mmCIF file of C-alpha atoms and ligand atoms in Angstrom:
data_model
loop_
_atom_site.group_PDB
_atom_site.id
_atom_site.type_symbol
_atom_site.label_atom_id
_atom_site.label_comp_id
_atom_site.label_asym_id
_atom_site.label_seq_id
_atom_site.Cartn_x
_atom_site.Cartn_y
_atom_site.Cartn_z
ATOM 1 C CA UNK S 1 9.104 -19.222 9.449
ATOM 2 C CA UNK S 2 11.004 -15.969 9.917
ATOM 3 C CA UNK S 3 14.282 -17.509 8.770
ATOM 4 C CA UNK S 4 12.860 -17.097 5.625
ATOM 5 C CA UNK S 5 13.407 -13.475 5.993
ATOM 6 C CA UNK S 6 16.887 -13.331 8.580
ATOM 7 C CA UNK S 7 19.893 -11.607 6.866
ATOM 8 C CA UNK S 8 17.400 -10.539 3.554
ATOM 9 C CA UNK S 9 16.172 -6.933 2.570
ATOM 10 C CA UNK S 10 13.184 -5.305 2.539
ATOM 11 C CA UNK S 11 12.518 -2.140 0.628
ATOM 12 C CA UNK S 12 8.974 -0.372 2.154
ATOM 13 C CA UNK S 13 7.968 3.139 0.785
ATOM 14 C CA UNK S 14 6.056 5.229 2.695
ATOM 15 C CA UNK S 15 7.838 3.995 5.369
ATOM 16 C CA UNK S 16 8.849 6.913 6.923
ATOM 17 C CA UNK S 17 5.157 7.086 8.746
ATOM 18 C CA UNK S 18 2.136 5.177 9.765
ATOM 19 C CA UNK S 19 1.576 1.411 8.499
ATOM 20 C CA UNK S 20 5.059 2.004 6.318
ATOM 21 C CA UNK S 21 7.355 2.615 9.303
ATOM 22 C CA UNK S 22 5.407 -0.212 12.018
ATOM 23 C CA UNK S 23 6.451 -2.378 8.686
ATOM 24 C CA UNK S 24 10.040 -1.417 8.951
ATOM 25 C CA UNK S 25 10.415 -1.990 12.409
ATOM 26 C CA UNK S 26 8.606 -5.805 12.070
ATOM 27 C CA UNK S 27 10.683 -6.588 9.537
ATOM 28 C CA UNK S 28 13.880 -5.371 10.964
ATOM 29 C CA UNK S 29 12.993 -7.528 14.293
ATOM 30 C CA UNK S 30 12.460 -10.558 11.897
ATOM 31 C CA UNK S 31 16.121 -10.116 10.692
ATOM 32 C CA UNK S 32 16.152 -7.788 7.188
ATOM 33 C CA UNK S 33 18.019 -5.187 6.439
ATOM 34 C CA UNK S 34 15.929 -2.470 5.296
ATOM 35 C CA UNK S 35 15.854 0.276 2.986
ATOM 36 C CA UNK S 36 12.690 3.135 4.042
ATOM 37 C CA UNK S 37 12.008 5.168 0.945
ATOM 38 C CA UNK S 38 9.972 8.378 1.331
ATOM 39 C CA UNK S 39 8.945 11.406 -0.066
ATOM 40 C CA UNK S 40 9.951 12.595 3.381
ATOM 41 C CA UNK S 41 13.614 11.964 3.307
ATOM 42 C CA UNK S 42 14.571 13.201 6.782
ATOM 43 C CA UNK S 43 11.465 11.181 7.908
ATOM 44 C CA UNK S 44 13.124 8.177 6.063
ATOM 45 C CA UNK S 45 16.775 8.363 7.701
ATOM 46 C CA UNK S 46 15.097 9.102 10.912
ATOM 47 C CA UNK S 47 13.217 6.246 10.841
ATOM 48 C CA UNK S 48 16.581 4.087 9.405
ATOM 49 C CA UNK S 49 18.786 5.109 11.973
ATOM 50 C CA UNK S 50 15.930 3.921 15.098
ATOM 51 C CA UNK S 51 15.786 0.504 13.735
ATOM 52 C CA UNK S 52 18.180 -2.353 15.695
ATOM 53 C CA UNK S 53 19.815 -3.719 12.505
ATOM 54 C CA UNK S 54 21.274 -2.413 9.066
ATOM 55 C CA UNK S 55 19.084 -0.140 7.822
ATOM 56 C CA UNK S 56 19.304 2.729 4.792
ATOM 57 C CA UNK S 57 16.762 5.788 4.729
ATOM 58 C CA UNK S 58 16.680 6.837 0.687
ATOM 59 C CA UNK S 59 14.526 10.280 -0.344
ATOM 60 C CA UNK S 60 12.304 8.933 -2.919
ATOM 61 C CA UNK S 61 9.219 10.079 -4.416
ATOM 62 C CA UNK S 62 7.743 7.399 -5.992
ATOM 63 C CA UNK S 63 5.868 9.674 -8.587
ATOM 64 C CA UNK S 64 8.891 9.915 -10.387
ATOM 65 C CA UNK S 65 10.536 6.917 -12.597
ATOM 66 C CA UNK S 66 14.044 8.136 -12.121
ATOM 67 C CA UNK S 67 13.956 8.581 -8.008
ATOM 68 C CA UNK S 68 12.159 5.220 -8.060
ATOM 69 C CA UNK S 69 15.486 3.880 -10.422
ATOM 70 C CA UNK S 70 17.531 5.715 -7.905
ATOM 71 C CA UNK S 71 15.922 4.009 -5.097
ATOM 72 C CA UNK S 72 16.625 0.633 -6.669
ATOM 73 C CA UNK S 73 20.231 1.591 -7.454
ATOM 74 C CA UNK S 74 20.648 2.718 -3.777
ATOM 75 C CA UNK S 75 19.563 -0.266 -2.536
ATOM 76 C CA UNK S 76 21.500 -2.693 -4.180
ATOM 77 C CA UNK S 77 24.687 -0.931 -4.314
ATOM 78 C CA UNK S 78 24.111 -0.947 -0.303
ATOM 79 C CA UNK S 79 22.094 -4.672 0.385
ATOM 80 C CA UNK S 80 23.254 -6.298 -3.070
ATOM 81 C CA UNK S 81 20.156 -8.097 -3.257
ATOM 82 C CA UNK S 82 16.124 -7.235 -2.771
ATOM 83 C CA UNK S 83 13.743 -10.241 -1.277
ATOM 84 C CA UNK S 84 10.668 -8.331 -0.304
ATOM 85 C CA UNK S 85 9.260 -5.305 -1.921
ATOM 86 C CA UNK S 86 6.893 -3.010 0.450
ATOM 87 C CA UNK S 87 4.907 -0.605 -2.428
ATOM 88 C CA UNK S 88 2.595 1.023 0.419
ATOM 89 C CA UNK S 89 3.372 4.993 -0.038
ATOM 90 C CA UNK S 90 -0.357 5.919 -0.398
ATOM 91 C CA UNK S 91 -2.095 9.377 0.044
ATOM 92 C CA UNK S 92 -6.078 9.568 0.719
ATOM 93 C CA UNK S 93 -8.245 12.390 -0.049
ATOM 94 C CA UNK S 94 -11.861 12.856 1.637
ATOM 95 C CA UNK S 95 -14.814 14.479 -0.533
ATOM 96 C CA UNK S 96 -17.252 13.987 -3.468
ATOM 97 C CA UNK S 97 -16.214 13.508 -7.276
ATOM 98 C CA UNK S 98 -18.661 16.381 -8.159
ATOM 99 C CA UNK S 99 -16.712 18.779 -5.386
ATOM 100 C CA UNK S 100 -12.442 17.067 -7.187
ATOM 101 C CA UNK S 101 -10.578 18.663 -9.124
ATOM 102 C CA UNK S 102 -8.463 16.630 -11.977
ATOM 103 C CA UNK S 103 -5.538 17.936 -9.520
ATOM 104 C CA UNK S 104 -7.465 16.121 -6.847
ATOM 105 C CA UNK S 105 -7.391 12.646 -9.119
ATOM 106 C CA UNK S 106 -3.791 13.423 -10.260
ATOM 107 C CA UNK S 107 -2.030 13.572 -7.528
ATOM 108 C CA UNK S 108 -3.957 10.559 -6.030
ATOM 109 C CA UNK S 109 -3.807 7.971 -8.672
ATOM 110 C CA UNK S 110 -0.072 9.697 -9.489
ATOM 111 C CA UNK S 111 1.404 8.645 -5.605
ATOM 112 C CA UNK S 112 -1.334 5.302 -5.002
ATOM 113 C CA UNK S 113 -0.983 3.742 -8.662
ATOM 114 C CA UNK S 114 1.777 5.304 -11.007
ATOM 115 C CA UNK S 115 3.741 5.403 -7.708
ATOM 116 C CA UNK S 116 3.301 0.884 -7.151
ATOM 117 C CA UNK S 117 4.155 0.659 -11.053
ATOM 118 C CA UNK S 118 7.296 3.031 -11.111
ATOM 119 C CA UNK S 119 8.985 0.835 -8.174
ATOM 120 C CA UNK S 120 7.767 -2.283 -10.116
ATOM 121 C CA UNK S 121 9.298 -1.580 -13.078
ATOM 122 C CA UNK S 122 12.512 0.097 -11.033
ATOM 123 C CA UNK S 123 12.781 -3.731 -9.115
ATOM 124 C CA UNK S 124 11.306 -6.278 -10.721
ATOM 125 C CA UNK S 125 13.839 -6.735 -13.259
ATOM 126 C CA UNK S 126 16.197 -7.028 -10.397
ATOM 127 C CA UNK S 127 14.508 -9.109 -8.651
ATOM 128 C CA UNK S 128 13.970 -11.399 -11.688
ATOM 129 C CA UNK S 129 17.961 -11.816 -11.781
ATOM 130 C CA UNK S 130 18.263 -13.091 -8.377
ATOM 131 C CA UNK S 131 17.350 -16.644 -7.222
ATOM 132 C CA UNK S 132 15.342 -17.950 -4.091
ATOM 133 C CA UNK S 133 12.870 -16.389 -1.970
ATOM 134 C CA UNK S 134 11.531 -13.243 -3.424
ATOM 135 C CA UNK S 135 7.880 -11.241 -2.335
ATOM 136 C CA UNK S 136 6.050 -8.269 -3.641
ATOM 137 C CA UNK S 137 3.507 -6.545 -0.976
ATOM 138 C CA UNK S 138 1.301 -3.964 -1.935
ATOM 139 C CA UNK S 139 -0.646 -1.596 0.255
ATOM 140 C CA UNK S 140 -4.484 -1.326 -0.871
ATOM 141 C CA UNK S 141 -7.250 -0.511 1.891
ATOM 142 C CA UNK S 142 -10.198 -2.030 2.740
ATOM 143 C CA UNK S 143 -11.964 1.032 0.710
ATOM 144 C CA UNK S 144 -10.726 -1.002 -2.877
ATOM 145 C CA UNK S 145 -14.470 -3.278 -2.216
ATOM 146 C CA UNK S 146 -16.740 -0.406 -1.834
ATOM 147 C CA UNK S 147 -16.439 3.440 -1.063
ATOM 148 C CA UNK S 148 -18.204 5.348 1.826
ATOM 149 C CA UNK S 149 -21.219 6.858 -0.218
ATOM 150 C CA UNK S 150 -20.030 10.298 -1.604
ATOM 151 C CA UNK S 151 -16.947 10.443 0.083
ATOM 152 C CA UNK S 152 -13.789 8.235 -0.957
ATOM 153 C CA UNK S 153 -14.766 7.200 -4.309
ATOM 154 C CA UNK S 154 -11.571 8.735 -5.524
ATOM 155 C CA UNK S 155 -9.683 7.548 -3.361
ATOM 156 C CA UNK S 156 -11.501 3.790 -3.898
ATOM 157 C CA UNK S 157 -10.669 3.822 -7.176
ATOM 158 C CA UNK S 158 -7.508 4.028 -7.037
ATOM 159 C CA UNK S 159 -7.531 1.437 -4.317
ATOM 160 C CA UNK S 160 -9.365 -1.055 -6.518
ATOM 161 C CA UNK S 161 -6.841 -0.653 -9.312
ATOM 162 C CA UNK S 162 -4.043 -1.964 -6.754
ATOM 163 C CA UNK S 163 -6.130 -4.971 -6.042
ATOM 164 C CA UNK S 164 -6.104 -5.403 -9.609
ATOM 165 C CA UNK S 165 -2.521 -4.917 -10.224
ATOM 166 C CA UNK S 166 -1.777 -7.125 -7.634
ATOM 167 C CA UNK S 167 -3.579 -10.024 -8.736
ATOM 168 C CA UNK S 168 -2.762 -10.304 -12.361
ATOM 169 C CA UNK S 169 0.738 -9.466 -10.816
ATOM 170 C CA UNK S 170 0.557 -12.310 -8.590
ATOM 171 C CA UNK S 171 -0.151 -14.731 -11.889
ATOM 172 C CA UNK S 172 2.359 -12.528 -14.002
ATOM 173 C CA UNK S 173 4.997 -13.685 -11.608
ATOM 174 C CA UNK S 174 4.082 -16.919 -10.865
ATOM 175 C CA UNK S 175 6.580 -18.688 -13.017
ATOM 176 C CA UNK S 176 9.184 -16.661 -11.629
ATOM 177 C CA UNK S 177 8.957 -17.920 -8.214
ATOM 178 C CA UNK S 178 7.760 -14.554 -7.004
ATOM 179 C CA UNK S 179 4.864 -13.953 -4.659
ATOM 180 C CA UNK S 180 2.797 -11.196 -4.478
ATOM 181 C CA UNK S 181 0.478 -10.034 -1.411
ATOM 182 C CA UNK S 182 -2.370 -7.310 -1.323
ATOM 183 C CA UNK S 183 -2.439 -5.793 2.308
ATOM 184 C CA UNK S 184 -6.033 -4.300 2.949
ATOM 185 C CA UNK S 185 -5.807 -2.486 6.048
ATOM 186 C CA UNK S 186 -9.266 -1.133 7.789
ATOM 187 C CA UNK S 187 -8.915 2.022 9.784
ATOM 188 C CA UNK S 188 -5.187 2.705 11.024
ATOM 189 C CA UNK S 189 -3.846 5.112 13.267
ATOM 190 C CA UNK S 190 -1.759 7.088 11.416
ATOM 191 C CA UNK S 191 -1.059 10.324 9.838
ATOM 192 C CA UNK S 192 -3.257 9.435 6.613
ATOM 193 C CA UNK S 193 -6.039 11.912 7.515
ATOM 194 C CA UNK S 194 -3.142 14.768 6.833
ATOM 195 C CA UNK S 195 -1.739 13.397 3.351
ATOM 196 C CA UNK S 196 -1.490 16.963 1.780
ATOM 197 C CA UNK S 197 0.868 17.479 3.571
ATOM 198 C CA UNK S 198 3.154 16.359 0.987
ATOM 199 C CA UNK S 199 1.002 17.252 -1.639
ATOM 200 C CA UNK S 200 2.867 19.116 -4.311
ATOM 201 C CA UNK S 201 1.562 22.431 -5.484
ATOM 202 C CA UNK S 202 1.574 21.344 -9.201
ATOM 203 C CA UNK S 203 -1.533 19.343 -8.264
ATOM 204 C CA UNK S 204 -3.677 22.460 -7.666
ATOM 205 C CA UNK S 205 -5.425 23.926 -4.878
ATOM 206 C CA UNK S 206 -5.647 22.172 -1.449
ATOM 207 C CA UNK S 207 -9.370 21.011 -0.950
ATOM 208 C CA UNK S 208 -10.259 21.253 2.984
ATOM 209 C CA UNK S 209 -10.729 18.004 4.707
ATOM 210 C CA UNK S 210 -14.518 17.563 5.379
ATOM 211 C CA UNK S 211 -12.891 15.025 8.756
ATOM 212 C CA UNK S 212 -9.956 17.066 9.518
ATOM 213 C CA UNK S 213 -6.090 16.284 9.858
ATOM 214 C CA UNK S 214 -5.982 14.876 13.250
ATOM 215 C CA UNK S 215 -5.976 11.134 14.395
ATOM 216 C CA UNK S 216 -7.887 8.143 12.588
ATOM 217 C CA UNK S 217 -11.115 7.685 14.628
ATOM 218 C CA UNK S 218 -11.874 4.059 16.215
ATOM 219 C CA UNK S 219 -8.591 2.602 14.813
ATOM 220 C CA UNK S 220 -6.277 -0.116 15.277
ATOM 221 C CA UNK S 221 -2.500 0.507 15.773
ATOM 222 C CA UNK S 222 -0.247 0.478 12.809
ATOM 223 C CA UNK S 223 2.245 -2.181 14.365
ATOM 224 C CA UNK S 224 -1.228 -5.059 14.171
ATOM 225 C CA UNK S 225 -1.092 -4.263 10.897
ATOM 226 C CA UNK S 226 2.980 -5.037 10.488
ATOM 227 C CA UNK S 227 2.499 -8.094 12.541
ATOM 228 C CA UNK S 228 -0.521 -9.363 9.877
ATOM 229 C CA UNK S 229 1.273 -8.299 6.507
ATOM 230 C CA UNK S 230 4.384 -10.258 7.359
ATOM 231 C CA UNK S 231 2.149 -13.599 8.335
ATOM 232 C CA UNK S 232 0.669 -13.135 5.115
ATOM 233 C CA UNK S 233 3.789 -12.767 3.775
ATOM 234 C CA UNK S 234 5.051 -15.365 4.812
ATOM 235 C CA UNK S 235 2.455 -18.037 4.144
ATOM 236 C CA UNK S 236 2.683 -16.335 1.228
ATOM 237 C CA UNK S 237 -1.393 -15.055 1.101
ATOM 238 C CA UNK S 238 -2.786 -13.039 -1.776
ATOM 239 C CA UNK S 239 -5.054 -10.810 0.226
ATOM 240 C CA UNK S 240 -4.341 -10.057 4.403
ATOM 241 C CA UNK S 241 -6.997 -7.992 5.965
ATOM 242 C CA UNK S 242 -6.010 -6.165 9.005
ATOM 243 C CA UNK S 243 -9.217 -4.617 10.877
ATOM 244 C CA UNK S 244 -10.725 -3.524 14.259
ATOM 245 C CA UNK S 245 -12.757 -6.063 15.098
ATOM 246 C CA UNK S 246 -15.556 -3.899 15.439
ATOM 247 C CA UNK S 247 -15.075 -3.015 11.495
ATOM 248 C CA UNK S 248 -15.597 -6.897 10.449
ATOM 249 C CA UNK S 249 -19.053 -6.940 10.410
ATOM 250 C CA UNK S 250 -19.921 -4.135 8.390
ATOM 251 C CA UNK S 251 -16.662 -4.846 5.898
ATOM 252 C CA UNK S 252 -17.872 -8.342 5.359
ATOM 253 C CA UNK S 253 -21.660 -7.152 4.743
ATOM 254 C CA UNK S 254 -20.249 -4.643 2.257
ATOM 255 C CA UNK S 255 -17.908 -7.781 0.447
ATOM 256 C CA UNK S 256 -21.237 -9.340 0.442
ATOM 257 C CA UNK S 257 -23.419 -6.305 -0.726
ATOM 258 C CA UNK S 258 -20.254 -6.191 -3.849
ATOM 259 C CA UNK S 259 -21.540 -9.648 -4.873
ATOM 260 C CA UNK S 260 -24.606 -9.335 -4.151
ATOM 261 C CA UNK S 261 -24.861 -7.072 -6.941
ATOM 262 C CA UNK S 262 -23.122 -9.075 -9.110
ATOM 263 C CA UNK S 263 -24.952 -11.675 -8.315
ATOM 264 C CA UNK S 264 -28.108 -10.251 -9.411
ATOM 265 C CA UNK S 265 -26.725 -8.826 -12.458
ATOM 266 C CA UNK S 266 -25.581 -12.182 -13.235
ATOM 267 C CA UNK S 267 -28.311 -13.848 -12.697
ATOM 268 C CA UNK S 268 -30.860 -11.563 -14.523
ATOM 269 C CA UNK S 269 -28.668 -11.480 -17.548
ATOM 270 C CA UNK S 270 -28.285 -15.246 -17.608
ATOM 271 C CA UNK S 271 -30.409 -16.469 -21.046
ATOM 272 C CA UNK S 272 -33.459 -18.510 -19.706
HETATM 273 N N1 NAD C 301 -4.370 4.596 7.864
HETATM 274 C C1 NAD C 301 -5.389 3.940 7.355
HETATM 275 O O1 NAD C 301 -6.499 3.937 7.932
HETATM 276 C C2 NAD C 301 -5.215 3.153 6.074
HETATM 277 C C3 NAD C 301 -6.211 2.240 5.730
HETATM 278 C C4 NAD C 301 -6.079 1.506 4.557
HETATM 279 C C5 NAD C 301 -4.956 1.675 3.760
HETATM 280 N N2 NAD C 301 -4.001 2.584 4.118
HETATM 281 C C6 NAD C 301 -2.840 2.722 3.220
HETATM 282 O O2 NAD C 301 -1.654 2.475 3.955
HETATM 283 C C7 NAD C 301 -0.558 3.107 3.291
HETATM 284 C C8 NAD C 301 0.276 3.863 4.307
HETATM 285 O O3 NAD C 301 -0.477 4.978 4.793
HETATM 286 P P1 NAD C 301 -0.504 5.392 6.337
HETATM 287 O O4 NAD C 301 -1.874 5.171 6.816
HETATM 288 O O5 NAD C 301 0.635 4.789 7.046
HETATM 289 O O6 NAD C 301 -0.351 6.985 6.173
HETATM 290 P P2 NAD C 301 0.850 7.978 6.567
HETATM 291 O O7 NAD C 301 0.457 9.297 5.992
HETATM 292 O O8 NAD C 301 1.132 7.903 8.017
HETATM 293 O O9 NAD C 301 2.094 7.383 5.753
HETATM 294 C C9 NAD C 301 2.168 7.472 4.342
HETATM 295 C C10 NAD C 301 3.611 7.743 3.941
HETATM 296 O O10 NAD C 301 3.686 7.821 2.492
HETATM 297 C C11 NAD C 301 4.589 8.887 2.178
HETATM 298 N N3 NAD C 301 4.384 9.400 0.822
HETATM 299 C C12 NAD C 301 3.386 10.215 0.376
HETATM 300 N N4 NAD C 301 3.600 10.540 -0.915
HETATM 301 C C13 NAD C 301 4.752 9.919 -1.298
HETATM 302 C C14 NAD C 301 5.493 9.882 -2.497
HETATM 303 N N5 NAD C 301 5.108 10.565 -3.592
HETATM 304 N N6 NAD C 301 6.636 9.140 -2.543
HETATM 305 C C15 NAD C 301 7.046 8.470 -1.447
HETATM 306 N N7 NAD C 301 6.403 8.483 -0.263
HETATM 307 C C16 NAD C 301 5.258 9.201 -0.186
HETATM 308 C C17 NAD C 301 4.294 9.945 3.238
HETATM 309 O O11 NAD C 301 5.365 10.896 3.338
HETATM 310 C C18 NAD C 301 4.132 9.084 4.484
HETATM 311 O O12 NAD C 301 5.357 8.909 5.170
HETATM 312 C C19 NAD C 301 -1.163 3.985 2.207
HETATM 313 O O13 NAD C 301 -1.051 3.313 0.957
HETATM 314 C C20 NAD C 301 -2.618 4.090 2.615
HETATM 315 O O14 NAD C 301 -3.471 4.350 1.533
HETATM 316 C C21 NAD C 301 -4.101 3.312 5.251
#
């Protein structure tokens, strides 16, 4: 199944870290040439120049239209051609709405939402000129389905609008022959829990981390996660869950406890 993706190229932001740069390394092993975009540039190169195959590290911060355009031109002046699109730069924040600041929501929804669009709109018409195999991925979390209680609605939210994206995306680009996956990754270890530290300081004031910076707790390894996304990739899935397995039981009763409620609303609303 991997020839599908030998001597193609992958573009993954955020890939200079974490779930981003386990993603660059599976997919280089599978064959691709790959471009890791980050707001961390010498992160990105650094991370290029370790993968075994042709690889290009571009500084992009995918807030901005034009470095997300410039990301795009970099990559096919270099590859000539884009076949899987990685959108998974994503920044998390830890606290209650009443305690954010609109700098707080900004620079959230700006990186996890604006961010996915600005590379969509810098590679899908592209992508739309070339033929054959083609894939967009996009990073959610399993948070999108329901936040901890007072502490990642924010974050959630902006979660839940990938999901969203993602799946009118996925019908959007149907008739062009283009697939689109939503990766939902549980808890991961990787350097999420310290996300401001590329935080911008026209966002405001740096709220403390109630958790602090340090490791995910009871987490699975970033490189699971790689291996599950490119499956799903590949057999072309519109949702991939990667999760400890001691995290299944609780997601799934929260997926449940989601329809559940509306479920109920459904039903009490129905005319009798
Ligand atoms: N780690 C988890 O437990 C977990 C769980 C569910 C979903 N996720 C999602 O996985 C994705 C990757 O996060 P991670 O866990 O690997 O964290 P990470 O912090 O290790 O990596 C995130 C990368 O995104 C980059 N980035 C931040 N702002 C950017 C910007 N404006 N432009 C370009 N790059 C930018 C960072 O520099 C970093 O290299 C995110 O979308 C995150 O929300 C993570």
């Amino acid at each position: 199944m991997s020839d599908q993706l030998q001597g193609r190229t992958a573009v993954v932001t955020g890939g200079a870290s974490g779930i981003g740069a386990a993603l660059c390394a599976e997919l280089a092993s599978r064959g691709m040439a790959v471009v890791v975009a980050d707001i961390d540039g010498a992160g990105a190169r650094r991370v290029a120049a370790e993968l075994d195959g042709p690889a290009l590290g571009v500084p992009t911060d995918v807030t901005d239209p034009e470095s997300a355009e410039a990301l795009a031109r970099a990559a096919y002046a270099e590859f000539g051609s884009v076949e899987l699109l990685c959108n998974n730069a994503g920044v998390l924040l830890f606290g209650t709405i009443a305690d954010s600041s609109v700098g707080d929501w900004r620079w959230l929804s700006s990186v996890n939402v604006e961010g996915l669009l600005n590379c969509l709109h810098a590679f899908l018409p592209r992508m739309r000129g070339q033929g054959g195999w083609r894939h967009v991925m996009n990073t959610a979390s399993t948070h999108a389905f329901l936040p901890d209680p007072g502490f990642t609605a924010l974050y959630s939210a902006t979660k839940n609008a990938i999901v969203a994206l993602s799946l009118g995306l996925r019908t959007e680009l149907e008739p062009d022959g283009i697939g689109v996956t939503v990766l939902c990754p549980g808890q991961v270890d990787t350097r999420i829990l310290d996300s401001q530290r590329n935080r911008p300081g026209t966002f405001g004031r740096r709220a403390a981390e109630p958790f602090g910076t340090g490791p995910v707790p009871m987490a699975i390894e970033p490189g699971q996660v790689a291996r599950e996304a490119v499956e799903g990739v590949l057999r072309g899935a519109p949702l991939v869950f990667a999760l400890p397995s001691h995290g299944r039981d609780l997601f799934h009763s929260q997926v449940r406890e989601l329809w559940q409620l509306a479920g109920d609303a459904l039903q009490r609303d129905a005319p009798h």
